[in-house]
């Protein structure tokens, strides 16, 4: 609602003989359409990808193979609230933030699950 009132305040005042009712309405409709396009093309798909990624991280278990955002491959050894201990080689374990995990390969499957 604030967006529409800002548009009306920023629109130029009507001249003495003009009627600005139809041009004001068409301006509001145009901005509303642009807002809807942004919502359906940008914000909604981004929220969907974010929810899928959160579900993927939430389902991660010990023994799953993971790939981090920096490209490091390893196996999950321990999961804490915000961090994951990943074994990358024999006797080499690294601790990562959960947010840095981009791909999870469950121990039961051979297919890599990537967030969309």
XYZ file of N, CA and C in Angstrom:
348
model
N 0.814 -1.175 0.000
C 0.000 0.000 0.000
C 0.865 1.249 0.000
N 1.980 1.214 0.699
C 2.869 2.368 0.731
C 3.445 2.645 -0.653
N 3.663 1.581 -1.422
C 4.217 1.714 -2.757
C 3.280 2.515 -3.649
N 1.986 2.195 -3.582
C 1.015 2.894 -4.423
C 0.877 4.361 -4.003
N 0.884 4.621 -2.703
C 0.770 6.011 -2.267
C 2.011 6.811 -2.667
N 3.177 6.163 -2.666
C 4.393 6.851 -3.100
C 4.318 7.197 -4.580
N 3.760 6.312 -5.376
C 3.616 6.576 -6.816
C 2.695 7.762 -7.038
N 1.583 7.783 -6.307
C 0.648 8.892 -6.467
C 1.272 10.219 -6.043
N 2.076 10.216 -4.999
C 2.717 11.445 -4.544
C 3.784 11.924 -5.519
N 4.441 10.983 -6.203
C 5.509 11.363 -7.125
C 5.003 11.737 -8.512
N 3.769 11.401 -8.832
C 3.250 11.742 -10.146
C 3.058 13.257 -10.247
N 3.301 13.811 -11.428
C 3.187 15.269 -11.591
C 1.730 15.721 -11.450
N 1.514 16.926 -10.956
C 0.144 17.422 -10.811
C -0.499 17.654 -12.182
N -1.794 17.542 -12.239
C -2.519 17.723 -13.506
C -2.546 19.210 -13.873
N -2.516 19.476 -15.177
C -2.616 20.857 -15.652
C -4.059 21.325 -15.473
N -4.296 22.599 -15.688
C -5.607 23.188 -15.418
C -6.721 22.520 -16.221
N -6.502 22.187 -17.463
C -7.565 21.644 -18.303
C -7.522 20.135 -18.439
N -6.551 19.470 -17.854
C -6.399 18.024 -18.032
C -7.138 17.245 -16.968
N -7.498 16.044 -17.353
C -8.031 15.106 -16.380
C -6.979 14.029 -16.202
N -6.504 13.845 -14.991
C -5.413 12.904 -14.773
C -5.899 11.579 -14.200
N -7.187 11.391 -14.102
C -7.718 10.172 -13.517
C -7.306 8.924 -14.282
N -7.452 8.937 -15.590
C -7.144 7.741 -16.374
C -5.639 7.503 -16.460
N -4.826 8.549 -16.533
C -3.377 8.339 -16.606
C -2.833 7.878 -15.265
N -3.417 8.349 -14.160
C -2.991 7.907 -12.838
C -3.318 6.436 -12.618
N -4.482 6.017 -13.060
C -4.882 4.621 -12.923
C -4.009 3.730 -13.795
N -3.719 4.173 -15.002
C -2.882 3.355 -15.885
C -1.461 3.242 -15.335
N -0.968 4.283 -14.694
C 0.354 4.226 -14.071
C 0.362 3.224 -12.926
N -0.668 3.257 -12.108
C -0.768 2.317 -10.994
C -0.855 0.883 -11.512
N -1.651 0.660 -12.534
C -1.782 -0.679 -13.122
C -0.445 -1.146 -13.691
N 0.268 -0.247 -14.357
C 1.564 -0.609 -14.931
C 2.549 -1.030 -13.836
N 2.634 -0.263 -12.753
C 3.553 -0.601 -11.661
C 3.118 -1.888 -10.951
N 1.820 -2.093 -10.828
C 1.331 -3.335 -10.219
C 1.712 -4.538 -11.080
N 1.602 -4.401 -12.380
C 1.983 -5.494 -13.287
C 3.484 -5.775 -13.190
N 4.287 -4.736 -13.121
C 5.738 -4.921 -12.970
C 6.033 -5.632 -11.650
N 5.343 -5.246 -10.584
C 5.516 -5.903 -9.293
C 5.145 -7.375 -9.352
N 4.046 -7.709 -10.025
C 3.637 -9.108 -10.176
C 4.650 -9.904 -10.991
N 5.169 -9.303 -12.022
C 6.173 -9.994 -12.845
C 7.408 -10.294 -12.001
N 7.875 -9.312 -11.229
C 9.037 -9.544 -10.361
C 8.750 -10.655 -9.356
N 7.540 -10.652 -8.788
C 7.205 -11.671 -7.793
C 7.253 -13.068 -8.407
N 6.581 -13.257 -9.539
C 6.489 -14.591 -10.127
C 7.760 -15.035 -10.851
N 8.580 -14.102 -11.297
C 9.787 -14.478 -12.034
C 11.033 -14.534 -11.149
N 11.066 -13.802 -10.043
C 12.287 -13.720 -9.240
C 12.077 -14.211 -7.809
N 11.181 -13.590 -7.069
C 11.063 -13.877 -5.641
C 10.510 -15.266 -5.354
N 9.463 -15.661 -6.042
C 8.834 -16.962 -5.770
C 9.766 -18.133 -6.079
N 10.423 -18.183 -7.255
C 11.356 -19.288 -7.507
C 12.537 -19.307 -6.536
N 12.997 -18.131 -6.122
C 14.115 -18.068 -5.184
C 13.716 -18.657 -3.834
N 12.519 -18.353 -3.358
C 12.035 -18.918 -2.095
C 11.904 -20.437 -2.203
N 11.452 -20.914 -3.355
C 11.298 -22.360 -3.559
C 12.656 -23.055 -3.493
N 13.664 -22.492 -4.159
C 15.011 -23.067 -4.112
C 15.568 -23.048 -2.697
N 15.310 -21.973 -1.963
C 15.798 -21.860 -0.597
C 15.170 -22.930 0.295
N 13.882 -23.187 0.149
C 13.212 -24.212 0.944
C 13.750 -25.600 0.595
N 13.977 -25.862 -0.694
C 14.529 -27.153 -1.110
C 15.924 -27.366 -0.527
N 16.726 -26.323 -0.526
C 18.089 -26.423 0.012
C 18.064 -26.663 1.515
N 17.189 -25.955 2.230
C 17.068 -26.162 3.668
C 16.633 -27.586 3.987
N 15.715 -28.134 3.173
C 15.271 -29.519 3.374
C 16.422 -30.488 3.123
N 17.221 -30.218 2.092
C 18.365 -31.072 1.770
C 19.380 -31.076 2.912
N 19.679 -29.916 3.450
C 20.626 -29.816 4.567
C 20.028 -30.468 5.823
N 18.734 -30.304 6.029
C 18.086 -30.879 7.199
C 18.049 -32.403 7.172
N 18.042 -33.003 5.989
C 17.982 -34.459 5.854
C 19.364 -35.100 5.822
N 20.408 -34.303 5.883
C 21.770 -34.817 5.828
C 22.045 -35.686 7.058
N 22.690 -36.832 6.839
C 22.988 -37.767 7.919
C 24.460 -38.146 7.894
N 24.900 -38.764 8.978
C 26.265 -39.276 9.060
C 26.437 -40.345 7.988
N 27.529 -40.266 7.250
C 27.821 -41.218 6.189
C 27.469 -40.715 4.797
N 26.716 -39.628 4.693
C 26.384 -39.052 3.391
C 27.622 -38.414 2.783
N 27.735 -38.519 1.478
C 28.816 -37.838 0.768
C 28.323 -36.442 0.422
N 29.204 -35.443 0.590
C 28.827 -34.054 0.355
C 29.874 -33.358 -0.499
N 29.448 -32.276 -1.113
C 30.348 -31.381 -1.841
C 30.097 -29.989 -1.282
N 31.166 -29.294 -0.907
C 31.033 -27.951 -0.351
C 31.016 -26.918 -1.466
N 30.721 -25.688 -1.102
C 30.686 -24.609 -2.088
C 32.068 -24.336 -2.666
N 33.123 -24.724 -1.954
C 34.481 -24.533 -2.470
C 34.954 -25.734 -3.286
N 34.092 -26.754 -3.441
C 34.423 -27.889 -4.288
C 35.081 -29.053 -3.569
N 35.093 -29.053 -2.256
C 35.711 -30.141 -1.500
C 34.709 -31.276 -1.346
N 35.135 -32.497 -1.703
C 34.301 -33.686 -1.591
C 34.687 -34.431 -0.322
N 33.690 -34.978 0.375
C 33.984 -35.735 1.581
C 32.764 -36.472 2.094
N 32.950 -37.119 3.239
C 31.896 -37.902 3.876
C 31.590 -37.293 5.237
N 30.306 -37.137 5.544
C 29.890 -36.548 6.813
C 30.234 -37.505 7.946
N 30.933 -37.003 8.963
C 31.297 -37.791 10.133
C 30.495 -37.385 11.364
N 30.153 -36.098 11.451
C 29.431 -35.593 12.615
C 28.642 -34.360 12.194
N 27.427 -34.218 12.746
C 26.585 -33.057 12.440
C 26.243 -32.367 13.751
N 26.545 -31.075 13.833
C 26.176 -30.254 14.974
C 25.061 -29.310 14.539
N 24.706 -28.353 15.392
C 23.628 -27.419 15.053
C 23.941 -26.603 13.808
N 25.141 -26.032 13.748
C 25.482 -25.153 12.618
C 26.668 -25.652 11.806
N 27.349 -26.696 12.277
C 28.545 -27.169 11.577
C 28.448 -28.648 11.237
N 29.316 -29.060 10.315
C 29.396 -30.449 9.876
C 30.872 -30.832 9.839
N 31.212 -31.984 10.409
C 32.564 -32.504 10.345
C 32.628 -33.447 9.144
N 33.509 -33.132 8.187
C 33.596 -33.879 6.935
C 34.973 -34.520 6.830
N 34.984 -35.824 6.560
C 36.251 -36.522 6.335
C 36.541 -36.452 4.843
N 37.695 -35.854 4.505
C 38.051 -35.666 3.111
C 39.111 -36.660 2.645
N 39.838 -37.278 3.583
C 40.844 -38.296 3.273
C 41.075 -39.098 4.551
N 41.909 -40.129 4.472
C 42.218 -40.891 5.671
C 42.867 -39.975 6.698
N 42.320 -39.972 7.901
C 42.826 -39.164 9.022
C 42.801 -37.658 8.754
N 41.987 -37.204 7.821
C 41.858 -35.768 7.548
C 40.378 -35.404 7.640
N 40.027 -34.625 8.668
C 38.646 -34.183 8.867
C 38.618 -32.668 8.938
N 37.651 -32.085 8.269
C 37.493 -30.632 8.251
C 36.103 -30.276 8.757
N 35.993 -29.163 9.459
C 34.701 -28.707 9.958
C 34.224 -27.555 9.065
N 32.996 -27.681 8.579
C 32.391 -26.674 7.702
C 31.081 -26.196 8.301
N 30.687 -24.993 7.941
C 29.349 -24.512 8.252
C 28.365 -25.271 7.370
N 27.179 -25.531 7.895
C 26.167 -26.229 7.103
C 25.824 -25.439 5.833
N 25.898 -24.131 5.915
C 25.560 -23.289 4.775
C 26.516 -23.489 3.595
N 27.721 -24.019 3.859
C 28.681 -24.201 2.770
C 28.479 -25.517 2.025
N 27.586 -26.384 2.495
C 27.301 -27.644 1.804
C 26.331 -27.352 0.667
N 26.724 -27.689 -0.562
C 25.861 -27.410 -1.712
C 25.224 -28.656 -2.295
N 25.871 -29.818 -2.153
C 25.360 -31.046 -2.744
C 25.472 -32.172 -1.728
N 24.430 -32.991 -1.653
C 24.430 -34.138 -0.741
C 24.153 -35.397 -1.546
N 25.008 -36.412 -1.353
C 24.828 -37.714 -1.984
C 24.558 -38.710 -0.863
N 23.286 -39.066 -0.642
C 22.986 -39.991 0.454
C 23.723 -41.316 0.292
N 24.037 -41.954 1.400
C 24.796 -43.201 1.365
C 24.022 -44.323 0.708
N 22.699 -44.182 0.584
C 21.863 -45.239 0.018
C 21.756 -45.177 -1.502
N 22.084 -44.037 -2.106
C 21.896 -43.880 -3.547
C 23.220 -43.540 -4.229
N 23.185 -43.582 -5.557
C 24.345 -43.208 -6.349
C 24.129 -41.889 -7.091
N 22.978 -41.294 -6.916
C 22.644 -40.071 -7.633
C 22.890 -38.858 -6.759
N 23.501 -37.824 -7.308
C 23.753 -36.579 -6.577
C 22.490 -35.757 -6.547
N 22.113 -35.268 -5.357
C 20.937 -34.400 -5.207
C 21.424 -32.973 -5.111
N 21.035 -32.160 -6.085
C 21.406 -30.754 -6.088
C 20.155 -29.918 -5.863
N 20.284 -28.848 -5.072
C 19.148 -27.946 -4.964
C 18.942 -27.242 -6.290
N 17.712 -27.016 -6.691
C 17.407 -26.397 -7.985
C 17.819 -24.965 -8.036
